[in-house]
PDB file of C-alpha atoms in Angstrom:
ATOM      1  CA  MET A   1      89.116  -5.090  89.720  1.00 43.00           C
ATOM      2  CA  GLU A   2      90.419  -8.451  88.621  1.00 43.00           C
ATOM      3  CA  ARG A   3      89.376 -10.782  91.399  1.00 44.00           C
ATOM      4  CA  HIS A   4      90.949 -14.123  92.100  1.00 44.00           C
ATOM      5  CA  GLY A   5      87.986 -14.871  94.379  1.00 47.00           C
ATOM      6  CA  ILE A   6      85.745 -14.789  91.319  1.00 50.00           C
ATOM      7  CA  LEU A   7      88.058 -17.350  89.773  1.00 55.00           C
ATOM      8  CA  LEU A   8      87.272 -20.006  92.379  1.00 56.00           C
ATOM      9  CA  CYS A   9      83.525 -19.408  92.075  1.00 60.00           C
ATOM     10  CA  VAL A  10      83.707 -19.664  88.297  1.00 63.00           C
ATOM     11  CA  PHE A  11      85.571 -22.960  88.305  1.00 62.00           C
ATOM     12  CA  PHE A  12      83.264 -24.529  90.895  1.00 61.00           C
ATOM     13  CA  LEU A  13      80.424 -23.523  88.564  1.00 63.00           C
ATOM     14  CA  ILE A  14      82.180 -25.059  85.566  1.00 67.00           C
ATOM     15  CA  GLN A  15      82.748 -28.275  87.499  1.00 65.00           C
ATOM     16  CA  TRP A  16      79.028 -28.400  88.324  1.00 64.00           C
ATOM     17  CA  ILE A  17      78.054 -27.796  84.702  1.00 64.00           C
ATOM     18  CA  VAL A  18      80.179 -30.578  83.261  1.00 62.00           C
ATOM     19  CA  SER A  19      79.043 -33.066  85.902  1.00 64.00           C
ATOM     20  CA  GLU A  20      76.302 -35.574  85.158  1.00 54.00           C
ATOM     21  CA  ALA A  21      74.152 -34.417  88.056  1.00 55.00           C
ATOM     22  CA  HIS A  22      71.867 -32.218  85.954  1.00 57.00           C
ATOM     23  CA  THR A  23      70.751 -31.707  82.376  1.00 70.00           C
ATOM     24  CA  GLU A  24      69.850 -28.019  82.113  1.00 80.00           C
ATOM     25  CA  LYS A  25      72.870 -25.819  81.452  1.00 89.00           C
ATOM     26  CA  PRO A  26      72.766 -22.192  82.639  1.00 92.00           C
ATOM     27  CA  ASN A  27      74.033 -19.289  80.579  1.00 93.00           C
ATOM     28  CA  ILE A  28      77.143 -17.632  82.039  1.00 93.00           C
ATOM     29  CA  VAL A  29      78.173 -13.974  81.930  1.00 94.00           C
ATOM     30  CA  ILE A  30      81.452 -12.819  83.487  1.00 95.00           C
ATOM     31  CA  MET A  31      81.951  -9.052  83.711  1.00 95.00           C
ATOM     32  CA  LEU A  32      85.462  -7.787  84.368  1.00 96.00           C
ATOM     33  CA  ALA A  33      86.135  -4.085  84.931  1.00 96.00           C
ATOM     34  CA  ASP A  34      89.628  -2.690  84.408  1.00 97.00           C
ATOM     35  CA  ASP A  35      91.427  -0.639  87.062  1.00 95.00           C
ATOM     36  CA  LEU A  36      88.221  -0.096  89.032  1.00 95.00           C
ATOM     37  CA  GLY A  37      88.668  -0.234  92.789  1.00 92.00           C
ATOM     38  CA  TYR A  38      85.927  -1.803  94.875  1.00 90.00           C
ATOM     39  CA  GLY A  39      85.682   1.483  96.759  1.00 94.00           C
ATOM     40  CA  ASP A  40      84.792   3.346  93.575  1.00 96.00           C
ATOM     41  CA  ILE A  41      81.208   2.084  93.396  1.00 96.00           C
ATOM     42  CA  GLY A  42      78.251   3.131  95.490  1.00 96.00           C
ATOM     43  CA  ALA A  43      77.601  -0.338  96.906  1.00 96.00           C
ATOM     44  CA  TYR A  44      80.873  -0.102  98.834  1.00 96.00           C
ATOM     45  CA  GLY A  45      80.070   3.349 100.159  1.00 96.00           C
ATOM     46  CA  HIS A  46      81.653   5.839  97.771  1.00 97.00           C
ATOM     47  CA  PRO A  47      79.938   9.165  98.565  1.00 96.00           C
ATOM     48  CA  THR A  48      79.944  10.697  95.085  1.00 96.00           C
ATOM     49  CA  SER A  49      79.776   7.752  92.659  1.00 97.00           C
ATOM     50  CA  THR A  50      76.450   7.075  90.948  1.00 94.00           C
ATOM     51  CA  THR A  51      76.394   3.396  90.027  1.00 97.00           C
ATOM     52  CA  PRO A  52      72.747   2.330  90.458  1.00 96.00           C
ATOM     53  CA  ASN A  53      72.981  -0.741  88.231  1.00 95.00           C
ATOM     54  CA  LEU A  54      76.111  -2.182  89.816  1.00 96.00           C
ATOM     55  CA  ASP A  55      74.641  -1.339  93.216  1.00 96.00           C
ATOM     56  CA  MET A  56      71.478  -3.265  92.305  1.00 94.00           C
ATOM     57  CA  LEU A  57      73.580  -6.275  91.312  1.00 91.00           C
ATOM     58  CA  ALA A  58      75.311  -6.133  94.693  1.00 93.00           C
ATOM     59  CA  ARG A  59      72.033  -5.663  96.544  1.00 94.00           C
ATOM     60  CA  GLU A  60      70.236  -8.543  94.837  1.00 91.00           C
ATOM     61  CA  GLY A  61      73.239 -10.877  94.686  1.00 90.00           C
ATOM     62  CA  LEU A  62      76.294 -11.364  96.880  1.00 90.00           C
ATOM     63  CA  LEU A  63      78.499  -8.522  98.062  1.00 92.00           C
ATOM     64  CA  PHE A  64      82.003  -9.733  98.854  1.00 90.00           C
ATOM     65  CA  THR A  65      84.141  -7.877 101.368  1.00 90.00           C
ATOM     66  CA  GLN A  66      87.289 -10.000 101.126  1.00 88.00           C
ATOM     67  CA  PHE A  67      89.105 -11.274  98.054  1.00 83.00           C
ATOM     68  CA  TYR A  68      92.477 -12.301  96.677  1.00 83.00           C
ATOM     69  CA  THR A  69      93.939 -11.253  93.370  1.00 83.00           C
ATOM     70  CA  ALA A  70      96.217 -13.389  91.208  1.00 89.00           C
ATOM     71  CA  SER A  71      98.120 -10.296  90.084  1.00 93.00           C
ATOM     72  CA  PRO A  72      97.746  -6.496  90.240  1.00 92.00           C
ATOM     73  CA  VAL A  73      98.283  -6.133  86.476  1.00 96.00           C
ATOM     74  CA  CYS A  74      96.291  -7.058  83.394  1.00 96.00           C
ATOM     75  CA  SER A  75      97.760 -10.005  81.487  1.00 98.00           C
ATOM     76  CA  PRO A  76      98.682 -12.256  84.457  1.00 97.00           C
ATOM     77  CA  SER A  77      95.348 -11.702  86.213  1.00 96.00           C
ATOM     78  CA  ARG A  78      93.369 -12.425  83.027  1.00 97.00           C
ATOM     79  CA  ALA A  79      95.398 -15.551  82.344  1.00 98.00           C
ATOM     80  CA  ALA A  80      94.613 -16.776  85.859  1.00 96.00           C
ATOM     81  CA  LEU A  81      90.930 -15.910  85.503  1.00 96.00           C
ATOM     82  CA  LEU A  82      90.510 -17.834  82.251  1.00 97.00           C
ATOM     83  CA  THR A  83      92.582 -20.891  83.155  1.00 96.00           C
ATOM     84  CA  GLY A  84      92.254 -21.253  86.918  1.00 93.00           C
ATOM     85  CA  ARG A  85      96.037 -21.540  87.198  1.00 94.00           C
ATOM     86  CA  LEU A  86      98.593 -19.378  88.927  1.00 94.00           C
ATOM     87  CA  GLN A  87     100.064 -17.008  86.363  1.00 94.00           C
ATOM     88  CA  THR A  88     103.649 -17.995  87.210  1.00 94.00           C
ATOM     89  CA  ARG A  89     102.883 -21.604  86.233  1.00 95.00           C
ATOM     90  CA  ILE A  90     101.539 -20.434  82.881  1.00 95.00           C
ATOM     91  CA  GLY A  91     104.449 -18.109  82.148  1.00 95.00           C
ATOM     92  CA  VAL A  92     102.273 -14.999  81.800  1.00 97.00           C
ATOM     93  CA  TRP A  93     104.216 -13.133  84.460  1.00 93.00           C
ATOM     94  CA  PRO A  94     105.340 -10.723  85.887  1.00 94.00           C
ATOM     95  CA  GLY A  95     104.424  -8.007  83.388  1.00 95.00           C
ATOM     96  CA  VAL A  96     101.916  -7.570  80.575  1.00 97.00           C
ATOM     97  CA  PHE A  97     101.858  -8.137  76.836  1.00 97.00           C
ATOM     98  CA  ASN A  98     102.354  -4.895  74.938  1.00 94.00           C
ATOM     99  CA  THR A  99     101.944  -3.970  71.293  1.00 94.00           C
ATOM    100  CA  PRO A 100     105.325  -5.349  70.100  1.00 94.00           C
ATOM    101  CA  SER A 101     104.959  -8.612  72.084  1.00 96.00           C
ATOM    102  CA  ILE A 102     105.177 -11.803  70.035  1.00 96.00           C
ATOM    103  CA  GLY A 103     103.965 -14.129  72.805  1.00 97.00           C
ATOM    104  CA  GLY A 104     100.583 -14.901  74.312  1.00 98.00           C
ATOM    105  CA  LEU A 105      98.603 -17.296  76.466  1.00 98.00           C
ATOM    106  CA  PRO A 106     100.120 -20.722  75.662  1.00 98.00           C
ATOM    107  CA  HIS A 107      97.910 -22.952  73.550  1.00 97.00           C
ATOM    108  CA  ASN A 108      98.477 -25.895  75.866  1.00 97.00           C
ATOM    109  CA  GLU A 109      96.566 -24.079  78.613  1.00 98.00           C
ATOM    110  CA  THR A 110      92.855 -24.854  78.894  1.00 97.00           C
ATOM    111  CA  THR A 111      90.479 -21.896  79.216  1.00 98.00           C
ATOM    112  CA  ILE A 112      86.952 -21.688  80.593  1.00 97.00           C
ATOM    113  CA  ALA A 113      85.775 -21.073  77.035  1.00 98.00           C
ATOM    114  CA  GLU A 114      87.349 -24.306  75.786  1.00 98.00           C
ATOM    115  CA  ILE A 115      85.754 -26.335  78.567  1.00 96.00           C
ATOM    116  CA  LEU A 116      82.319 -24.845  77.945  1.00 97.00           C
ATOM    117  CA  LYS A 117      82.581 -25.120  74.174  1.00 97.00           C
ATOM    118  CA  ASN A 118      83.106 -28.853  74.584  1.00 96.00           C
ATOM    119  CA  GLU A 119      79.858 -28.888  76.587  1.00 94.00           C
ATOM    120  CA  GLY A 120      77.873 -27.349  73.732  1.00 96.00           C
ATOM    121  CA  TYR A 121      78.149 -23.675  74.705  1.00 97.00           C
ATOM    122  CA  LYS A 122      78.478 -20.762  72.316  1.00 98.00           C
ATOM    123  CA  THR A 123      81.325 -18.586  73.580  1.00 98.00           C
ATOM    124  CA  SER A 124      82.224 -14.935  73.148  1.00 98.00           C
ATOM    125  CA  ILE A 125      84.543 -12.302  74.521  1.00 98.00           C
ATOM    126  CA  ILE A 126      83.653  -8.650  74.087  1.00 98.00           C
ATOM    127  CA  GLY A 127      86.253  -6.076  75.098  1.00 98.00           C
ATOM    128  CA  LYS A 128      89.850  -6.133  76.254  1.00 98.00           C
ATOM    129  CA  TRP A 129      91.750  -9.381  75.614  1.00 98.00           C
ATOM    130  CA  HIS A 130      95.351  -8.619  76.651  1.00 98.00           C
ATOM    131  CA  LEU A 131      96.584 -12.185  76.332  1.00 98.00           C
ATOM    132  CA  GLY A 132      98.585 -11.735  73.164  1.00 98.00           C
ATOM    133  CA  VAL A 133      98.116 -11.348  69.424  1.00 98.00           C
ATOM    134  CA  GLY A 134     101.180 -13.109  68.028  1.00 97.00           C
ATOM    135  CA  GLU A 135     102.226 -13.884  64.475  1.00 96.00           C
ATOM    136  CA  ASN A 136      99.214 -13.975  62.166  1.00 96.00           C
ATOM    137  CA  GLY A 137      96.948 -13.531  65.201  1.00 97.00           C
ATOM    138  CA  MET A 138      97.847 -16.944  66.616  1.00 98.00           C
ATOM    139  CA  TYR A 139      97.025 -15.929  70.214  1.00 98.00           C
ATOM    140  CA  LEU A 140      93.732 -14.169  69.547  1.00 98.00           C
ATOM    141  CA  PRO A 141      90.592 -15.484  71.318  1.00 98.00           C
ATOM    142  CA  LYS A 142      89.555 -17.686  68.370  1.00 97.00           C
ATOM    143  CA  TYR A 143      92.461 -19.979  69.246  1.00 98.00           C
ATOM    144  CA  GLN A 144      91.586 -20.042  72.957  1.00 98.00           C
ATOM    145  CA  GLY A 145      88.033 -21.393  72.739  1.00 98.00           C
ATOM    146  CA  PHE A 146      85.991 -18.321  71.798  1.00 98.00           C
ATOM    147  CA  ASP A 147      83.538 -18.442  68.878  1.00 98.00           C
ATOM    148  CA  TYR A 148      83.265 -14.660  68.617  1.00 98.00           C
ATOM    149  CA  TYR A 149      85.491 -11.745  69.565  1.00 98.00           C
ATOM    150  CA  LEU A 150      85.108  -7.984  69.355  1.00 98.00           C
ATOM    151  CA  GLY A 151      87.625  -5.804  71.089  1.00 98.00           C
ATOM    152  CA  ILE A 152      91.004  -4.160  71.496  1.00 98.00           C
ATOM    153  CA  PRO A 153      93.673  -6.811  72.110  1.00 98.00           C
ATOM    154  CA  TYR A 154      95.460  -4.805  74.827  1.00 98.00           C
ATOM    155  CA  SER A 155      95.103  -1.681  76.948  1.00 98.00           C
ATOM    156  CA  HIS A 156      94.009   1.375  75.008  1.00 98.00           C
ATOM    157  CA  ASP A 157      96.819   3.478  76.497  1.00 97.00           C
ATOM    158  CA  MET A 158      99.351   1.312  74.617  1.00 98.00           C
ATOM    159  CA  CYS A 159      98.566   3.277  71.448  1.00 97.00           C
ATOM    160  CA  PRO A 160      98.385   6.973  70.569  1.00 96.00           C
ATOM    161  CA  CYS A 161      95.319   8.703  72.039  1.00 94.00           C
ATOM    162  CA  GLU A 162      93.999  12.127  71.160  1.00 90.00           C
ATOM    163  CA  ILE A 163      90.223  12.057  71.643  1.00 96.00           C
ATOM    164  CA  CYS A 164      88.643  10.415  74.681  1.00 98.00           C
ATOM    165  CA  PHE A 165      85.406  12.329  75.217  1.00 97.00           C
ATOM    166  CA  TYR A 166      82.687  13.197  72.737  1.00 97.00           C
ATOM    167  CA  PRO A 167      82.953  15.063  70.447  1.00 96.00           C
ATOM    168  CA  ARG A 168      86.661  15.963  70.534  1.00 95.00           C
ATOM    169  CA  GLY A 169      87.540  16.068  74.219  1.00 96.00           C
ATOM    170  CA  HIS A 170      91.177  15.526  75.120  1.00 94.00           C
ATOM    171  CA  CYS A 171      92.575  12.563  77.033  1.00 96.00           C
ATOM    172  CA  ALA A 172      93.618  13.295  80.598  1.00 92.00           C
ATOM    173  CA  SER A 173      96.604  10.959  80.692  1.00 90.00           C
ATOM    174  CA  SER A 174      99.397  10.063  78.322  1.00 89.00           C
ATOM    175  CA  CYS A 175      99.507   7.121  75.922  1.00 96.00           C
ATOM    176  CA  GLU A 176     102.181   5.373  73.878  1.00 95.00           C
ATOM    177  CA  GLU A 177     102.456   7.937  71.110  1.00 94.00           C
ATOM    178  CA  THR A 178     105.241   6.075  69.267  1.00 94.00           C
ATOM    179  CA  MET A 179     103.139   2.923  68.717  1.00 96.00           C
ATOM    180  CA  THR A 180     100.695   2.177  65.909  1.00 95.00           C
ATOM    181  CA  PRO A 181      97.057   3.225  66.516  1.00 97.00           C
ATOM    182  CA  CYS A 182      94.866   0.875  68.541  1.00 97.00           C
ATOM    183  CA  PRO A 183      93.037  -1.675  66.372  1.00 98.00           C
ATOM    184  CA  LEU A 184      89.484  -2.879  66.921  1.00 98.00           C
ATOM    185  CA  TYR A 185      89.287  -6.568  66.050  1.00 98.00           C
ATOM    186  CA  GLU A 186      86.280  -8.600  65.051  1.00 98.00           C
ATOM    187  CA  ASN A 187      87.480 -12.174  65.303  1.00 98.00           C
ATOM    188  CA  GLU A 188      90.751 -12.033  63.312  1.00 97.00           C
ATOM    189  CA  GLU A 189      89.963  -8.954  61.216  1.00 98.00           C
ATOM    190  CA  ILE A 190      90.805  -5.357  62.083  1.00 98.00           C
ATOM    191  CA  ILE A 191      87.589  -3.416  61.430  1.00 98.00           C
ATOM    192  CA  GLN A 192      88.692   0.002  62.736  1.00 98.00           C
ATOM    193  CA  GLN A 193      92.087   1.619  63.279  1.00 98.00           C
ATOM    194  CA  PRO A 194      92.486   3.855  65.138  1.00 97.00           C
ATOM    195  CA  VAL A 195      89.594   2.858  67.316  1.00 98.00           C
ATOM    196  CA  ASP A 196      87.081   5.610  68.164  1.00 98.00           C
ATOM    197  CA  LEU A 197      86.855   5.567  71.957  1.00 98.00           C
ATOM    198  CA  THR A 198      83.776   7.806  71.971  1.00 98.00           C
ATOM    199  CA  GLU A 199      81.798   5.084  70.164  1.00 98.00           C
ATOM    200  CA  LEU A 200      83.469   2.019  71.628  1.00 98.00           C
ATOM    201  CA  THR A 201      81.003   1.374  74.459  1.00 98.00           C
ATOM    202  CA  ASP A 202      78.058   1.339  72.074  1.00 97.00           C
ATOM    203  CA  LYS A 203      79.897  -1.087  69.795  1.00 98.00           C
ATOM    204  CA  TYR A 204      80.652  -3.397  72.694  1.00 98.00           C
ATOM    205  CA  SER A 205      77.098  -3.221  74.044  1.00 96.00           C
ATOM    206  CA  ASN A 206      75.536  -3.918  70.652  1.00 96.00           C
ATOM    207  CA  ALA A 207      77.837  -6.880  70.095  1.00 97.00           C
ATOM    208  CA  ALA A 208      77.121  -8.316  73.554  1.00 96.00           C
ATOM    209  CA  THR A 209      73.349  -8.006  73.283  1.00 94.00           C
ATOM    210  CA  GLY A 210      73.446  -9.357  69.730  1.00 96.00           C
ATOM    211  CA  PHE A 211      75.349 -12.411  70.928  1.00 96.00           C
ATOM    212  CA  ILE A 212      72.867 -12.990  73.761  1.00 94.00           C
ATOM    213  CA  LYS A 213      69.826 -12.604  71.496  1.00 93.00           C
ATOM    214  CA  ALA A 214      71.287 -14.939  68.886  1.00 95.00           C
ATOM    215  CA  ASN A 215      71.755 -17.757  71.385  1.00 94.00           C
ATOM    216  CA  ALA A 216      69.276 -17.323  74.250  1.00 91.00           C
ATOM    217  CA  GLY A 217      66.733 -20.124  74.282  1.00 90.00           C
ATOM    218  CA  LYS A 218      68.617 -22.051  71.591  1.00 93.00           C
ATOM    219  CA  VAL A 219      71.948 -23.071  73.032  1.00 95.00           C
ATOM    220  CA  PRO A 220      73.661 -22.237  76.337  1.00 95.00           C
ATOM    221  CA  PHE A 221      76.100 -19.354  76.045  1.00 96.00           C
ATOM    222  CA  PHE A 222      79.174 -18.008  77.803  1.00 97.00           C
ATOM    223  CA  LEU A 223      79.853 -14.274  77.508  1.00 96.00           C
ATOM    224  CA  TYR A 224      83.077 -12.823  78.899  1.00 98.00           C
ATOM    225  CA  MET A 225      82.520  -9.066  79.030  1.00 97.00           C
ATOM    226  CA  ALA A 226      85.935  -7.476  79.571  1.00 98.00           C
ATOM    227  CA  PHE A 227      85.350  -3.726  79.856  1.00 98.00           C
ATOM    228  CA  GLN A 228      87.968  -1.183  78.833  1.00 98.00           C
ATOM    229  CA  HIS A 229      86.538   1.062  81.575  1.00 98.00           C
ATOM    230  CA  THR A 230      87.915   2.532  83.795  1.00 98.00           C
ATOM    231  CA  HIS A 231      91.518   2.068  82.671  1.00 97.00           C
ATOM    232  CA  LYS A 232      93.401   5.233  81.777  1.00 97.00           C
ATOM    233  CA  PRO A 233      92.869   7.270  79.763  1.00 97.00           C
ATOM    234  CA  GLN A 234      89.249   7.401  80.803  1.00 98.00           C
ATOM    235  CA  PHE A 235      86.736   7.967  78.013  1.00 98.00           C
ATOM    236  CA  SER A 236      83.013   8.214  77.344  1.00 98.00           C
ATOM    237  CA  GLY A 237      80.497   8.859  74.592  1.00 97.00           C
ATOM    238  CA  LYS A 238      78.013  11.678  74.189  1.00 97.00           C
ATOM    239  CA  ARG A 239      75.412  10.641  76.761  1.00 96.00           C
ATOM    240  CA  PHE A 240      77.836  10.676  79.697  1.00 97.00           C
ATOM    241  CA  ILE A 241      79.810  13.866  79.107  1.00 96.00           C
ATOM    242  CA  ASN A 242      79.832  15.922  82.338  1.00 96.00           C
ATOM    243  CA  SER A 243      77.492  13.407  83.960  1.00 97.00           C
ATOM    244  CA  SER A 244      79.430  13.054  87.209  1.00 97.00           C
ATOM    245  CA  ILE A 245      80.853  15.340  89.863  1.00 97.00           C
ATOM    246  CA  ARG A 246      83.868  12.997  89.847  1.00 96.00           C
ATOM    247  CA  GLY A 247      84.951  14.473  86.520  1.00 96.00           C
ATOM    248  CA  MET A 248      86.414  12.344  83.732  1.00 97.00           C
ATOM    249  CA  PHE A 249      86.748   9.238  85.891  1.00 97.00           C
ATOM    250  CA  GLY A 250      83.135   9.595  86.985  1.00 98.00           C
ATOM    251  CA  ASP A 251      81.923   9.970  83.388  1.00 98.00           C
ATOM    252  CA  SER A 252      83.787   6.802  82.462  1.00 98.00           C
ATOM    253  CA  LEU A 253      82.379   4.989  85.501  1.00 98.00           C
ATOM    254  CA  ASN A 254      78.840   6.106  84.673  1.00 98.00           C
ATOM    255  CA  GLU A 255      79.226   4.719  81.164  1.00 98.00           C
ATOM    256  CA  LEU A 256      80.448   1.420  82.628  1.00 98.00           C
ATOM    257  CA  ASP A 257      77.440   1.288  84.939  1.00 97.00           C
ATOM    258  CA  TRP A 258      75.060   1.939  82.029  1.00 96.00           C
ATOM    259  CA  GLN A 259      76.814  -0.700  79.938  1.00 95.00           C
ATOM    260  CA  SER A 260      76.319  -3.176  82.778  1.00 94.00           C
ATOM    261  CA  SER A 261      72.593  -2.426  82.842  1.00 92.00           C
ATOM    262  CA  ILE A 262      72.276  -3.500  79.197  1.00 87.00           C
ATOM    263  CA  LEU A 263      73.714  -6.883  80.119  1.00 86.00           C
ATOM    264  CA  PHE A 264      71.320  -7.155  83.076  1.00 83.00           C
ATOM    265  CA  ILE A 265      68.318  -6.514  80.848  1.00 80.00           C
ATOM    266  CA  TYR A 266      69.246  -9.057  78.186  1.00 74.00           C
ATOM    267  CA  GLY A 267      71.504 -11.501  79.961  1.00 67.00           C
ATOM    268  CA  PHE A 268      69.909 -12.021  83.344  1.00 65.00           C
ATOM    269  CA  SER A 269      66.457 -12.728  81.923  1.00 64.00           C
ATOM    270  CA  THR A 270      67.702 -15.766  79.994  1.00 65.00           C
ATOM    271  CA  HIS A 271      68.446 -18.443  82.631  1.00 72.00           C
ATOM    272  CA  THR A 272      71.800 -16.831  83.397  1.00 72.00           C
TER     273      THR A 272
END
C-alpha cells in the first residue's frame, strides 16, 4: 500500500508550507501500511474486513480509486515517498535493503523530514524504516532529517520469527532463520533484540501519541507512521487474537485499524 499518488499530494503540501503565502503551519501525519491491498479494507468493499476507523477516514476525507506506485517493493517505494524522486535516480532500486546490506538512502538526497525541519518542524518516524542502517548506523533516520525514531530498520521477516500472536502463537509464514534477531531501535540505540511482535503495536502507538502530545500546540510536527502491518508474518497482541473471521491476516488488519484510531484521536485534533 505504498502509493506514489500520495507522494505528489505530500510534495504539493510541502511546497505550500514553505511558501510565504501563510504563517500558520499545519501538523502533518503520513500513515503507510505495508503489503496491504486497497481491496483489503471495508471502504473499498471487502465483505469480511472490519476496519471502521480506516473506513471513517475514507468517508470523511478523500477516497482515491486510481493511483500509481513508484515500486511494488519496500525500499524503492519508501525512498520515492520521502524524497519525491524516482527510485532509479536515487539508486535505491530494484530490490530492497536486507540485514547484511551496507548501503542506504544516499545522504545527498533531500527528504520531506529535512525540508520540514528547516521550517521549524519537529520530525519523527515510528515503525519500519527500510532505507538502510549502514556502518555505525550512518543511514538511520537521524541522518535523514528525523529528530526521533522508534522502529525495526527493515521487514520483520528478515530475521528469525517464532512468536507472532499473543501469548505464544506461531508465525504462519517463514522468516530468515539464519539472520540475527530483529532489533528494535530508539534513535541509534537497540533497546530490544529480538523484538517482541506481540507488544510492538503498543510500543509504536505509545511512542506516536507521546510525540504528538509533546509537540502539539508548541511547534508544528511531522509524524511518519510506517506500520509493520500487514507484512508477513502477520502478528497481533492480546486484544486482537481471534478477532476476525479472516484469520491471522484479519487479526493483524484489525490491530492496524485500531492503531490508526489512536492517531486519529490525538493527531487529527491538533491542526493536522
